[in-house]
Short mmCIF file of N, CA, C and O in Angstrom, two decimals:
data_model
loop_
_atom_site.label_atom_id
_atom_site.label_comp_id
_atom_site.label_asym_id
_atom_site.label_seq_id
_atom_site.Cartn_x
_atom_site.Cartn_y
_atom_site.Cartn_z
N MET A 8 68.39 -92.90 -115.04
CA MET A 8 69.53 -92.02 -114.84
C MET A 8 69.17 -90.62 -115.34
O MET A 8 68.64 -90.44 -116.42
N LYS A 9 69.48 -89.62 -114.52
CA LYS A 9 69.15 -88.24 -114.86
C LYS A 9 70.11 -87.71 -115.92
O LYS A 9 71.32 -87.86 -115.82
N LYS A 10 69.55 -87.09 -116.95
CA LYS A 10 70.35 -86.50 -118.01
C LYS A 10 70.89 -85.15 -117.55
O LYS A 10 70.18 -84.34 -116.97
N THR A 11 72.19 -84.91 -117.79
CA THR A 11 72.82 -83.65 -117.42
C THR A 11 72.45 -82.58 -118.42
O THR A 11 72.53 -82.78 -119.63
N THR A 12 72.04 -81.42 -117.92
CA THR A 12 71.70 -80.31 -118.78
C THR A 12 72.98 -79.60 -119.21
O THR A 12 73.85 -79.32 -118.40
N VAL A 13 73.06 -79.33 -120.49
CA VAL A 13 74.18 -78.57 -121.03
C VAL A 13 73.63 -77.22 -121.47
O VAL A 13 72.63 -77.14 -122.17
N TYR A 14 74.28 -76.16 -121.04
CA TYR A 14 73.85 -74.81 -121.35
C TYR A 14 74.65 -74.29 -122.54
O TYR A 14 75.78 -74.72 -122.77
N HIS A 15 74.07 -73.36 -123.27
CA HIS A 15 74.70 -72.89 -124.50
C HIS A 15 74.73 -71.37 -124.57
O HIS A 15 73.79 -70.71 -124.16
N THR A 16 75.84 -70.88 -125.07
CA THR A 16 75.93 -69.49 -125.48
C THR A 16 76.20 -69.53 -126.99
O THR A 16 76.20 -70.60 -127.59
N ARG A 17 76.46 -68.41 -127.57
CA ARG A 17 76.67 -68.38 -129.02
C ARG A 17 77.86 -69.24 -129.46
O ARG A 17 77.80 -69.89 -130.49
N HIS A 18 78.93 -69.24 -128.68
CA HIS A 18 80.15 -69.95 -129.08
C HIS A 18 80.58 -71.02 -128.10
O HIS A 18 81.71 -71.50 -128.17
N CYS A 19 79.72 -71.39 -127.17
CA CYS A 19 80.17 -72.28 -126.11
C CYS A 19 79.02 -73.14 -125.58
O CYS A 19 77.89 -72.67 -125.49
N SER A 20 79.34 -74.36 -125.24
CA SER A 20 78.42 -75.23 -124.51
C SER A 20 79.10 -75.53 -123.18
O SER A 20 80.29 -75.79 -123.13
N TYR A 21 78.34 -75.49 -122.09
CA TYR A 21 78.97 -75.66 -120.78
C TYR A 21 78.01 -76.24 -119.75
O TYR A 21 76.79 -76.22 -119.91
N ASN A 22 78.61 -76.77 -118.71
CA ASN A 22 77.92 -77.23 -117.51
C ASN A 22 78.94 -77.11 -116.37
O ASN A 22 79.60 -78.07 -116.02
N LEU A 23 79.11 -75.90 -115.86
CA LEU A 23 80.13 -75.60 -114.85
C LEU A 23 79.49 -75.36 -113.49
O LEU A 23 78.57 -74.56 -113.36
N HIS A 24 80.00 -76.06 -112.49
CA HIS A 24 79.53 -75.89 -111.13
C HIS A 24 80.72 -75.65 -110.22
O HIS A 24 81.79 -76.20 -110.45
N VAL A 25 80.52 -74.84 -109.20
CA VAL A 25 81.56 -74.64 -108.20
C VAL A 25 80.93 -74.81 -106.81
O VAL A 25 79.79 -74.38 -106.58
N HIS A 26 81.65 -75.50 -105.96
CA HIS A 26 81.26 -75.66 -104.57
C HIS A 26 82.09 -74.66 -103.77
O HIS A 26 83.32 -74.71 -103.80
N LEU A 27 81.43 -73.76 -103.08
CA LEU A 27 82.10 -72.74 -102.28
C LEU A 27 81.78 -72.94 -100.81
O LEU A 27 80.66 -73.33 -100.45
N VAL A 28 82.76 -72.65 -99.96
CA VAL A 28 82.55 -72.65 -98.52
C VAL A 28 83.10 -71.34 -97.97
O VAL A 28 84.25 -70.99 -98.23
N PHE A 29 82.25 -70.61 -97.25
CA PHE A 29 82.64 -69.37 -96.59
C PHE A 29 82.56 -69.59 -95.09
O PHE A 29 81.59 -70.16 -94.59
N VAL A 30 83.56 -69.09 -94.37
CA VAL A 30 83.63 -69.23 -92.92
C VAL A 30 83.54 -67.84 -92.30
O VAL A 30 84.12 -66.88 -92.82
N THR A 31 82.85 -67.73 -91.17
CA THR A 31 82.74 -66.44 -90.50
C THR A 31 84.10 -66.00 -89.96
O THR A 31 85.00 -66.81 -89.73
N LYS A 32 84.24 -64.70 -89.79
CA LYS A 32 85.46 -64.12 -89.22
C LYS A 32 85.71 -64.75 -87.84
O LYS A 32 84.78 -64.88 -87.04
N TYR A 33 86.92 -65.16 -87.61
CA TYR A 33 87.34 -65.80 -86.36
C TYR A 33 86.56 -67.10 -86.08
O TYR A 33 86.55 -67.57 -84.96
N ARG A 34 85.90 -67.61 -87.08
CA ARG A 34 85.08 -68.82 -86.98
C ARG A 34 84.05 -68.73 -85.83
O ARG A 34 83.73 -69.70 -85.17
N ARG A 35 83.54 -67.53 -85.65
CA ARG A 35 82.54 -67.29 -84.61
C ARG A 35 81.21 -67.92 -84.99
O ARG A 35 80.80 -67.85 -86.15
N LYS A 36 80.53 -68.48 -84.02
CA LYS A 36 79.23 -69.12 -84.25
C LYS A 36 78.13 -68.07 -84.15
O LYS A 36 77.61 -67.81 -83.06
N VAL A 37 77.80 -67.48 -85.29
CA VAL A 37 76.86 -66.35 -85.29
C VAL A 37 75.58 -66.61 -86.06
O VAL A 37 74.60 -65.88 -85.91
N PHE A 38 75.53 -67.65 -86.88
CA PHE A 38 74.37 -67.85 -87.75
C PHE A 38 73.24 -68.57 -87.04
O PHE A 38 73.44 -69.57 -86.36
N THR A 39 72.05 -68.04 -87.25
CA THR A 39 70.81 -68.67 -86.80
C THR A 39 70.07 -69.11 -88.06
O THR A 39 70.48 -68.78 -89.18
N ALA A 40 68.97 -69.82 -87.88
CA ALA A 40 68.16 -70.24 -89.04
C ALA A 40 67.68 -69.03 -89.82
O ALA A 40 67.67 -69.04 -91.06
N GLN A 41 67.32 -67.97 -89.14
CA GLN A 41 66.84 -66.75 -89.80
C GLN A 41 67.95 -66.14 -90.67
O GLN A 41 67.70 -65.74 -91.81
N ILE A 42 69.16 -66.08 -90.15
CA ILE A 42 70.28 -65.51 -90.91
C ILE A 42 70.61 -66.40 -92.10
O ILE A 42 70.85 -65.90 -93.21
N ILE A 43 70.62 -67.70 -91.91
CA ILE A 43 70.89 -68.64 -93.01
C ILE A 43 69.86 -68.44 -94.12
O ILE A 43 70.21 -68.39 -95.31
N ASN A 44 68.59 -68.30 -93.77
CA ASN A 44 67.55 -68.07 -94.78
C ASN A 44 67.76 -66.75 -95.51
O ASN A 44 67.56 -66.66 -96.72
N GLU A 45 68.16 -65.73 -94.78
CA GLU A 45 68.41 -64.44 -95.43
C GLU A 45 69.64 -64.51 -96.35
O GLU A 45 69.64 -63.95 -97.44
N LEU A 46 70.67 -65.22 -95.90
CA LEU A 46 71.86 -65.39 -96.75
C LEU A 46 71.49 -66.09 -98.06
O LEU A 46 71.99 -65.71 -99.12
N LYS A 47 70.63 -67.08 -97.98
CA LYS A 47 70.22 -67.78 -99.20
C LYS A 47 69.59 -66.81 -100.20
O LYS A 47 69.92 -66.82 -101.38
N THR A 48 68.72 -65.96 -99.73
CA THR A 48 68.07 -64.97 -100.60
C THR A 48 69.09 -64.00 -101.19
O THR A 48 69.05 -63.68 -102.38
N ILE A 49 70.02 -63.55 -100.37
CA ILE A 49 71.06 -62.62 -100.84
C ILE A 49 71.91 -63.30 -101.91
O ILE A 49 72.17 -62.73 -102.97
N PHE A 50 72.35 -64.53 -101.65
CA PHE A 50 73.20 -65.25 -102.59
C PHE A 50 72.47 -65.53 -103.91
O PHE A 50 73.06 -65.44 -104.98
N GLU A 51 71.19 -65.86 -103.84
CA GLU A 51 70.40 -66.08 -105.07
C GLU A 51 70.36 -64.81 -105.91
O GLU A 51 70.53 -64.86 -107.13
N THR A 52 70.16 -63.68 -105.26
CA THR A 52 70.09 -62.40 -105.97
C THR A 52 71.42 -62.04 -106.62
O THR A 52 71.46 -61.63 -107.78
N VAL A 53 72.51 -62.22 -105.89
CA VAL A 53 73.84 -61.92 -106.44
C VAL A 53 74.14 -62.84 -107.62
O VAL A 53 74.64 -62.40 -108.66
N CYS A 54 73.82 -64.11 -107.48
CA CYS A 54 74.06 -65.06 -108.58
C CYS A 54 73.32 -64.63 -109.85
O CYS A 54 73.89 -64.68 -110.94
N LEU A 55 72.09 -64.21 -109.71
CA LEU A 55 71.32 -63.76 -110.88
C LEU A 55 71.98 -62.58 -111.57
O LEU A 55 71.93 -62.46 -112.79
N GLN A 56 72.61 -61.70 -110.80
CA GLN A 56 73.31 -60.55 -111.39
C GLN A 56 74.48 -60.99 -112.27
O GLN A 56 74.91 -60.27 -113.15
N PHE A 57 75.01 -62.18 -112.01
CA PHE A 57 76.13 -62.71 -112.77
C PHE A 57 75.71 -63.79 -113.77
O PHE A 57 76.55 -64.52 -114.29
N ASN A 58 74.42 -63.92 -114.02
CA ASN A 58 73.88 -64.98 -114.88
C ASN A 58 74.28 -66.36 -114.39
O ASN A 58 74.53 -67.28 -115.16
N ALA A 59 74.37 -66.49 -113.06
CA ALA A 59 74.67 -67.77 -112.42
C ALA A 59 73.43 -68.19 -111.65
O ALA A 59 72.46 -67.44 -111.53
N GLU A 60 73.46 -69.42 -111.12
CA GLU A 60 72.30 -69.92 -110.38
C GLU A 60 72.77 -70.64 -109.12
O GLU A 60 73.64 -71.51 -109.18
N LEU A 61 72.18 -70.27 -107.99
CA LEU A 61 72.45 -70.96 -106.74
C LEU A 61 71.65 -72.26 -106.76
O LEU A 61 70.42 -72.24 -106.66
N ILE A 62 72.33 -73.38 -106.90
CA ILE A 62 71.68 -74.68 -107.01
C ILE A 62 71.34 -75.24 -105.63
O ILE A 62 70.27 -75.80 -105.43
N GLU A 63 72.27 -75.12 -104.70
CA GLU A 63 72.07 -75.66 -103.36
C GLU A 63 72.77 -74.74 -102.37
O GLU A 63 73.81 -74.16 -102.67
N PHE A 64 72.18 -74.62 -101.18
CA PHE A 64 72.77 -73.77 -100.14
C PHE A 64 72.32 -74.25 -98.78
O PHE A 64 71.17 -74.61 -98.58
N ASP A 65 73.26 -74.24 -97.83
CA ASP A 65 72.94 -74.48 -96.43
C ASP A 65 74.15 -74.12 -95.61
O ASP A 65 75.22 -73.84 -96.17
N GLY A 66 73.98 -74.13 -94.31
CA GLY A 66 75.11 -73.78 -93.46
C GLY A 66 74.89 -74.19 -92.03
O GLY A 66 73.84 -74.71 -91.67
N GLU A 67 75.90 -73.92 -91.24
CA GLU A 67 75.85 -74.16 -89.81
C GLU A 67 76.15 -72.84 -89.11
O GLU A 67 76.11 -71.79 -89.75
N GLU A 68 76.45 -72.88 -87.84
CA GLU A 68 76.60 -71.65 -87.07
C GLU A 68 77.78 -70.79 -87.50
O GLU A 68 77.75 -69.58 -87.33
N GLU A 69 78.82 -71.40 -88.10
CA GLU A 69 80.02 -70.62 -88.44
C GLU A 69 80.46 -70.76 -89.89
O GLU A 69 81.51 -70.23 -90.25
N HIS A 70 79.70 -71.43 -90.72
CA HIS A 70 80.09 -71.54 -92.13
C HIS A 70 78.88 -71.86 -93.01
O HIS A 70 77.86 -72.31 -92.50
N VAL A 71 79.05 -71.61 -94.31
CA VAL A 71 78.00 -71.93 -95.28
C VAL A 71 78.62 -72.63 -96.49
O VAL A 71 79.80 -72.44 -96.80
N HIS A 72 77.79 -73.44 -97.15
CA HIS A 72 78.17 -74.13 -98.39
C HIS A 72 77.24 -73.65 -99.51
O HIS A 72 76.04 -73.54 -99.31
N LEU A 73 77.83 -73.38 -100.68
CA LEU A 73 77.06 -72.98 -101.84
C LEU A 73 77.45 -73.87 -103.02
O LEU A 73 78.64 -74.15 -103.21
N LEU A 74 76.48 -74.30 -103.80
CA LEU A 74 76.74 -74.98 -105.07
C LEU A 74 76.15 -74.08 -106.14
O LEU A 74 74.93 -73.83 -106.14
N ILE A 75 77.00 -73.60 -107.03
CA ILE A 75 76.58 -72.59 -108.01
C ILE A 75 76.88 -73.07 -109.43
O ILE A 75 77.99 -73.54 -109.71
N LEU A 76 75.89 -72.93 -110.29
CA LEU A 76 76.06 -73.14 -111.73
C LEU A 76 76.44 -71.79 -112.30
O LEU A 76 75.76 -70.79 -112.04
N TYR A 77 77.54 -71.74 -113.07
CA TYR A 77 78.02 -70.44 -113.55
C TYR A 77 78.46 -70.52 -115.01
O TYR A 77 78.87 -71.57 -115.49
N PRO A 78 78.38 -69.38 -115.72
CA PRO A 78 78.81 -69.34 -117.12
C PRO A 78 80.33 -69.27 -117.22
O PRO A 78 81.00 -68.79 -116.29
N PRO A 79 80.90 -69.71 -118.34
CA PRO A 79 82.35 -69.76 -118.48
C PRO A 79 83.05 -68.40 -118.45
O PRO A 79 84.23 -68.33 -118.12
N LYS A 80 82.35 -67.33 -118.75
CA LYS A 80 82.98 -66.01 -118.75
C LYS A 80 83.15 -65.44 -117.34
O LYS A 80 83.83 -64.44 -117.15
N LEU A 81 82.56 -66.09 -116.35
CA LEU A 81 82.56 -65.57 -114.99
C LEU A 81 83.79 -66.04 -114.22
O LEU A 81 84.10 -67.22 -114.16
N SER A 82 84.48 -65.10 -113.58
CA SER A 82 85.59 -65.40 -112.71
C SER A 82 85.05 -65.79 -111.33
O SER A 82 84.25 -65.06 -110.75
N ILE A 83 85.50 -66.92 -110.82
CA ILE A 83 85.07 -67.36 -109.49
C ILE A 83 85.47 -66.32 -108.44
O ILE A 83 84.70 -66.01 -107.54
N ALA A 84 86.66 -65.76 -108.56
CA ALA A 84 87.12 -64.76 -107.59
C ALA A 84 86.19 -63.55 -107.57
O ALA A 84 85.86 -63.03 -106.50
N ASN A 85 85.74 -63.08 -108.74
CA ASN A 85 84.82 -61.94 -108.79
C ASN A 85 83.47 -62.29 -108.17
O ASN A 85 82.87 -61.48 -107.47
N LEU A 86 83.00 -63.51 -108.45
CA LEU A 86 81.74 -63.94 -107.87
C LEU A 86 81.84 -64.01 -106.35
O LEU A 86 80.96 -63.51 -105.65
N VAL A 87 82.89 -64.60 -105.84
CA VAL A 87 83.09 -64.71 -104.39
C VAL A 87 83.17 -63.32 -103.75
O VAL A 87 82.55 -63.06 -102.72
N PHE A 88 83.91 -62.41 -104.37
CA PHE A 88 84.04 -61.04 -103.87
C PHE A 88 82.67 -60.41 -103.71
O PHE A 88 82.36 -59.80 -102.67
N LYS A 89 81.82 -60.54 -104.71
CA LYS A 89 80.49 -59.94 -104.67
C LYS A 89 79.57 -60.65 -103.68
O LYS A 89 78.82 -60.01 -102.93
N LEU A 90 79.62 -62.00 -103.63
CA LEU A 90 78.79 -62.76 -102.70
C LEU A 90 79.11 -62.39 -101.25
O LEU A 90 78.21 -62.10 -100.46
N LYS A 91 80.39 -62.40 -100.93
CA LYS A 91 80.80 -62.12 -99.55
C LYS A 91 80.60 -60.65 -99.20
O LYS A 91 80.12 -60.33 -98.10
N GLY A 92 80.93 -59.76 -100.10
CA GLY A 92 80.79 -58.33 -99.84
C GLY A 92 79.34 -57.91 -99.63
O GLY A 92 79.01 -57.23 -98.65
N THR A 93 78.49 -58.32 -100.55
CA THR A 93 77.08 -57.95 -100.46
C THR A 93 76.43 -58.54 -99.21
O THR A 93 75.73 -57.84 -98.47
N SER A 94 76.66 -59.82 -98.97
CA SER A 94 76.05 -60.46 -97.80
C SER A 94 76.57 -59.87 -96.49
O SER A 94 75.80 -59.68 -95.54
N SER A 95 77.84 -59.52 -96.44
CA SER A 95 78.40 -58.94 -95.23
C SER A 95 77.75 -57.60 -94.91
O SER A 95 77.34 -57.36 -93.77
N VAL A 96 77.62 -56.75 -95.90
CA VAL A 96 77.01 -55.43 -95.69
C VAL A 96 75.56 -55.58 -95.22
O VAL A 96 75.14 -54.95 -94.24
N ILE A 97 74.80 -56.43 -95.88
CA ILE A 97 73.38 -56.57 -95.55
C ILE A 97 73.19 -57.18 -94.16
O ILE A 97 72.42 -56.66 -93.34
N ILE A 98 73.89 -58.26 -93.89
CA ILE A 98 73.73 -58.94 -92.58
C ILE A 98 74.22 -58.04 -91.44
O ILE A 98 73.57 -57.95 -90.40
N ARG A 99 75.35 -57.37 -91.63
CA ARG A 99 75.85 -56.49 -90.57
C ARG A 99 74.90 -55.33 -90.31
O ARG A 99 74.71 -54.91 -89.18
N ASN A 100 74.26 -54.80 -91.36
CA ASN A 100 73.32 -53.69 -91.20
C ASN A 100 72.02 -54.10 -90.51
O ASN A 100 71.29 -53.25 -90.00
N ARG A 101 71.72 -55.39 -90.48
CA ARG A 101 70.49 -55.88 -89.83
C ARG A 101 70.64 -55.91 -88.29
O ARG A 101 69.66 -56.08 -87.59
N ASN A 102 71.88 -55.79 -87.82
CA ASN A 102 72.15 -55.78 -86.37
C ASN A 102 71.59 -56.99 -85.63
O ASN A 102 70.99 -56.86 -84.55
N TYR A 103 71.78 -58.17 -86.19
CA TYR A 103 71.39 -59.39 -85.49
C TYR A 103 72.20 -59.49 -84.19
O TYR A 103 73.42 -59.30 -84.20
N PRO A 104 71.55 -59.81 -83.07
CA PRO A 104 72.26 -59.88 -81.79
C PRO A 104 73.43 -60.88 -81.82
O PRO A 104 74.49 -60.58 -81.26
N SER A 105 73.25 -62.03 -82.44
CA SER A 105 74.32 -63.03 -82.47
C SER A 105 75.55 -62.53 -83.24
O SER A 105 76.68 -62.83 -82.86
N VAL A 106 75.32 -61.75 -84.27
CA VAL A 106 76.43 -61.20 -85.05
C VAL A 106 77.06 -60.04 -84.30
O VAL A 106 78.29 -59.96 -84.17
N LYS A 107 76.23 -59.16 -83.79
CA LYS A 107 76.73 -57.96 -83.12
C LYS A 107 77.56 -58.30 -81.87
O LYS A 107 78.57 -57.64 -81.59
N SER A 108 77.17 -59.34 -81.14
CA SER A 108 77.89 -59.68 -79.91
C SER A 108 79.18 -60.45 -80.17
O SER A 108 80.09 -60.42 -79.35
N GLN A 109 79.28 -61.13 -81.31
CA GLN A 109 80.44 -61.99 -81.59
C GLN A 109 81.48 -61.36 -82.52
O GLN A 109 82.64 -61.77 -82.52
N LEU A 110 81.06 -60.41 -83.35
CA LEU A 110 81.96 -59.82 -84.34
C LEU A 110 82.01 -58.31 -84.19
O LEU A 110 81.00 -57.68 -83.88
N TRP A 111 83.16 -57.74 -84.40
CA TRP A 111 83.32 -56.29 -84.34
C TRP A 111 83.84 -55.83 -85.70
O TRP A 111 84.24 -56.62 -86.53
N GLY A 112 83.82 -54.54 -85.92
CA GLY A 112 84.23 -54.03 -87.22
C GLY A 112 83.15 -54.28 -88.26
O GLY A 112 81.99 -54.51 -87.94
N LYS A 113 83.55 -54.27 -89.53
CA LYS A 113 82.59 -54.41 -90.61
C LYS A 113 82.56 -55.80 -91.23
O LYS A 113 81.69 -56.10 -92.03
N ALA A 114 83.51 -56.65 -90.90
CA ALA A 114 83.63 -57.96 -91.55
C ALA A 114 82.65 -58.97 -90.96
O ALA A 114 82.41 -59.02 -89.76
N LEU A 115 82.10 -59.79 -91.83
CA LEU A 115 81.29 -60.94 -91.43
C LEU A 115 82.07 -62.22 -91.72
O LEU A 115 82.03 -63.18 -90.96
N TRP A 116 82.80 -62.21 -92.84
CA TRP A 116 83.48 -63.41 -93.33
C TRP A 116 84.99 -63.36 -93.10
O TRP A 116 85.59 -62.29 -93.12
N SER A 117 85.56 -64.53 -92.96
CA SER A 117 87.01 -64.67 -93.02
C SER A 117 87.44 -64.25 -94.43
O SER A 117 86.68 -64.45 -95.38
N PRO A 118 88.63 -63.71 -94.61
CA PRO A 118 89.04 -63.29 -95.95
C PRO A 118 89.28 -64.46 -96.91
O PRO A 118 89.29 -64.28 -98.12
N SER A 119 89.42 -65.66 -96.39
CA SER A 119 89.68 -66.82 -97.25
C SER A 119 88.37 -67.52 -97.62
O SER A 119 87.32 -67.22 -97.06
N TYR A 120 88.46 -68.46 -98.55
CA TYR A 120 87.30 -69.27 -98.92
C TYR A 120 87.79 -70.57 -99.56
O TYR A 120 88.95 -70.68 -99.96
N PHE A 121 86.91 -71.54 -99.65
CA PHE A 121 87.20 -72.80 -100.32
C PHE A 121 86.40 -72.85 -101.59
O PHE A 121 85.22 -72.49 -101.61
N ALA A 122 87.03 -73.26 -102.69
CA ALA A 122 86.33 -73.43 -103.97
C ALA A 122 86.79 -74.73 -104.60
O ALA A 122 87.97 -75.04 -104.62
N SER A 123 85.82 -75.49 -105.10
CA SER A 123 86.13 -76.75 -105.77
C SER A 123 85.21 -76.88 -106.98
O SER A 123 84.01 -76.65 -106.88
N SER A 124 85.82 -77.25 -108.10
CA SER A 124 85.00 -77.45 -109.30
C SER A 124 84.23 -78.75 -109.15
O SER A 124 84.70 -79.70 -108.51
N ARG A 125 83.06 -78.78 -109.71
CA ARG A 125 82.23 -79.97 -109.65
C ARG A 125 81.86 -80.35 -111.07
O ARG A 125 81.44 -79.53 -111.86
N GLY A 126 82.03 -81.60 -111.38
CA GLY A 126 81.69 -82.08 -112.71
C GLY A 126 80.97 -83.39 -112.64
O GLY A 126 80.72 -83.92 -111.55
N GLY A 127 80.68 -83.94 -113.79
CA GLY A 127 79.92 -85.18 -113.84
C GLY A 127 80.74 -86.42 -113.55
O GLY A 127 80.26 -87.37 -112.96
N ALA A 128 82.00 -86.44 -113.95
CA ALA A 128 82.81 -87.65 -113.82
C ALA A 128 84.03 -87.39 -112.95
O ALA A 128 84.56 -86.29 -112.94
N PRO A 129 84.50 -88.43 -112.26
CA PRO A 129 85.74 -88.27 -111.49
C PRO A 129 86.93 -88.01 -112.42
O PRO A 129 86.92 -88.41 -113.59
N ILE A 130 87.95 -87.36 -111.90
CA ILE A 130 89.15 -87.03 -112.67
C ILE A 130 89.75 -88.29 -113.30
O ILE A 130 90.18 -88.27 -114.45
N SER A 131 89.78 -89.39 -112.56
CA SER A 131 90.39 -90.62 -113.09
C SER A 131 89.68 -91.10 -114.35
O SER A 131 90.33 -91.57 -115.30
N ILE A 132 88.38 -90.98 -114.41
CA ILE A 132 87.62 -91.40 -115.60
C ILE A 132 87.91 -90.47 -116.78
O ILE A 132 88.08 -90.93 -117.91
N ILE A 133 87.97 -89.19 -116.51
CA ILE A 133 88.28 -88.23 -117.59
C ILE A 133 89.68 -88.47 -118.12
O ILE A 133 89.90 -88.46 -119.34
N ARG A 134 90.63 -88.73 -117.23
CA ARG A 134 92.01 -89.03 -117.67
C ARG A 134 92.05 -90.28 -118.55
O ARG A 134 92.73 -90.30 -119.57
N GLN A 135 91.32 -91.31 -118.16
CA GLN A 135 91.25 -92.53 -118.97
C GLN A 135 90.66 -92.24 -120.35
O GLN A 135 91.16 -92.73 -121.36
N TYR A 136 89.59 -91.48 -120.37
CA TYR A 136 88.93 -91.14 -121.63
C TYR A 136 89.89 -90.41 -122.56
O TYR A 136 90.00 -90.73 -123.75
N ILE A 137 90.60 -89.43 -122.03
CA ILE A 137 91.56 -88.67 -122.85
C ILE A 137 92.71 -89.56 -123.31
O ILE A 137 93.13 -89.53 -124.47
N ASP A 138 93.21 -90.40 -122.40
CA ASP A 138 94.31 -91.29 -122.72
C ASP A 138 93.96 -92.28 -123.83
O ASP A 138 94.82 -92.68 -124.63
N ARG A 139 92.72 -92.66 -123.93
CA ARG A 139 92.27 -93.67 -124.90
C ARG A 139 91.89 -93.08 -126.26
O ARG A 139 91.39 -93.80 -127.13
N GLN A 140 92.08 -91.78 -126.43
CA GLN A 140 91.79 -91.18 -127.73
C GLN A 140 92.74 -91.74 -128.78
O GLN A 140 93.89 -92.02 -128.48
N LYS A 141 92.25 -91.89 -129.98
CA LYS A 141 93.06 -92.48 -131.06
C LYS A 141 93.81 -91.35 -131.78
O LYS A 141 93.25 -90.62 -132.59
N THR A 142 95.08 -91.23 -131.43
CA THR A 142 95.91 -90.21 -132.06
C THR A 142 96.13 -90.58 -133.52
O THR A 142 96.46 -91.73 -133.82
N PRO A 143 95.95 -89.64 -134.44
CA PRO A 143 96.16 -89.94 -135.87
C PRO A 143 97.59 -90.36 -136.14
O PRO A 143 98.52 -89.91 -135.47
N ASP A 144 97.75 -91.24 -137.11
CA ASP A 144 99.09 -91.68 -137.52
C ASP A 144 99.83 -90.63 -138.29
O ASP A 144 99.35 -89.83 -138.98
#
């Protein structure tokens, strides 16, 4: 069984992961393998700026999935804002034919996103563990 790594700061121990899904504007099918590879590099760079780490990444023609390890001081909303903003500017400036023909304006991404926390144990197990704590008399 693989041991889970716990990260430490001066006052905190953590192991926080978030699963993010970004969808293209109008759900247009614009991504090619080349664009997906470039997005991975962009997302890795942005994550490093936030002391986060892109653990896993892949996508299809109209959406991408990211699994990110992040420190507790980081706001997911701020991270998403920077990931989507930076990648949109870079990819749009590359003038990929698939993007240029399917999307207009400056946007690459839909304004919404999906975020889900990821942990080691299911919620039901954590609830049981907490429920079974021995409250002092």
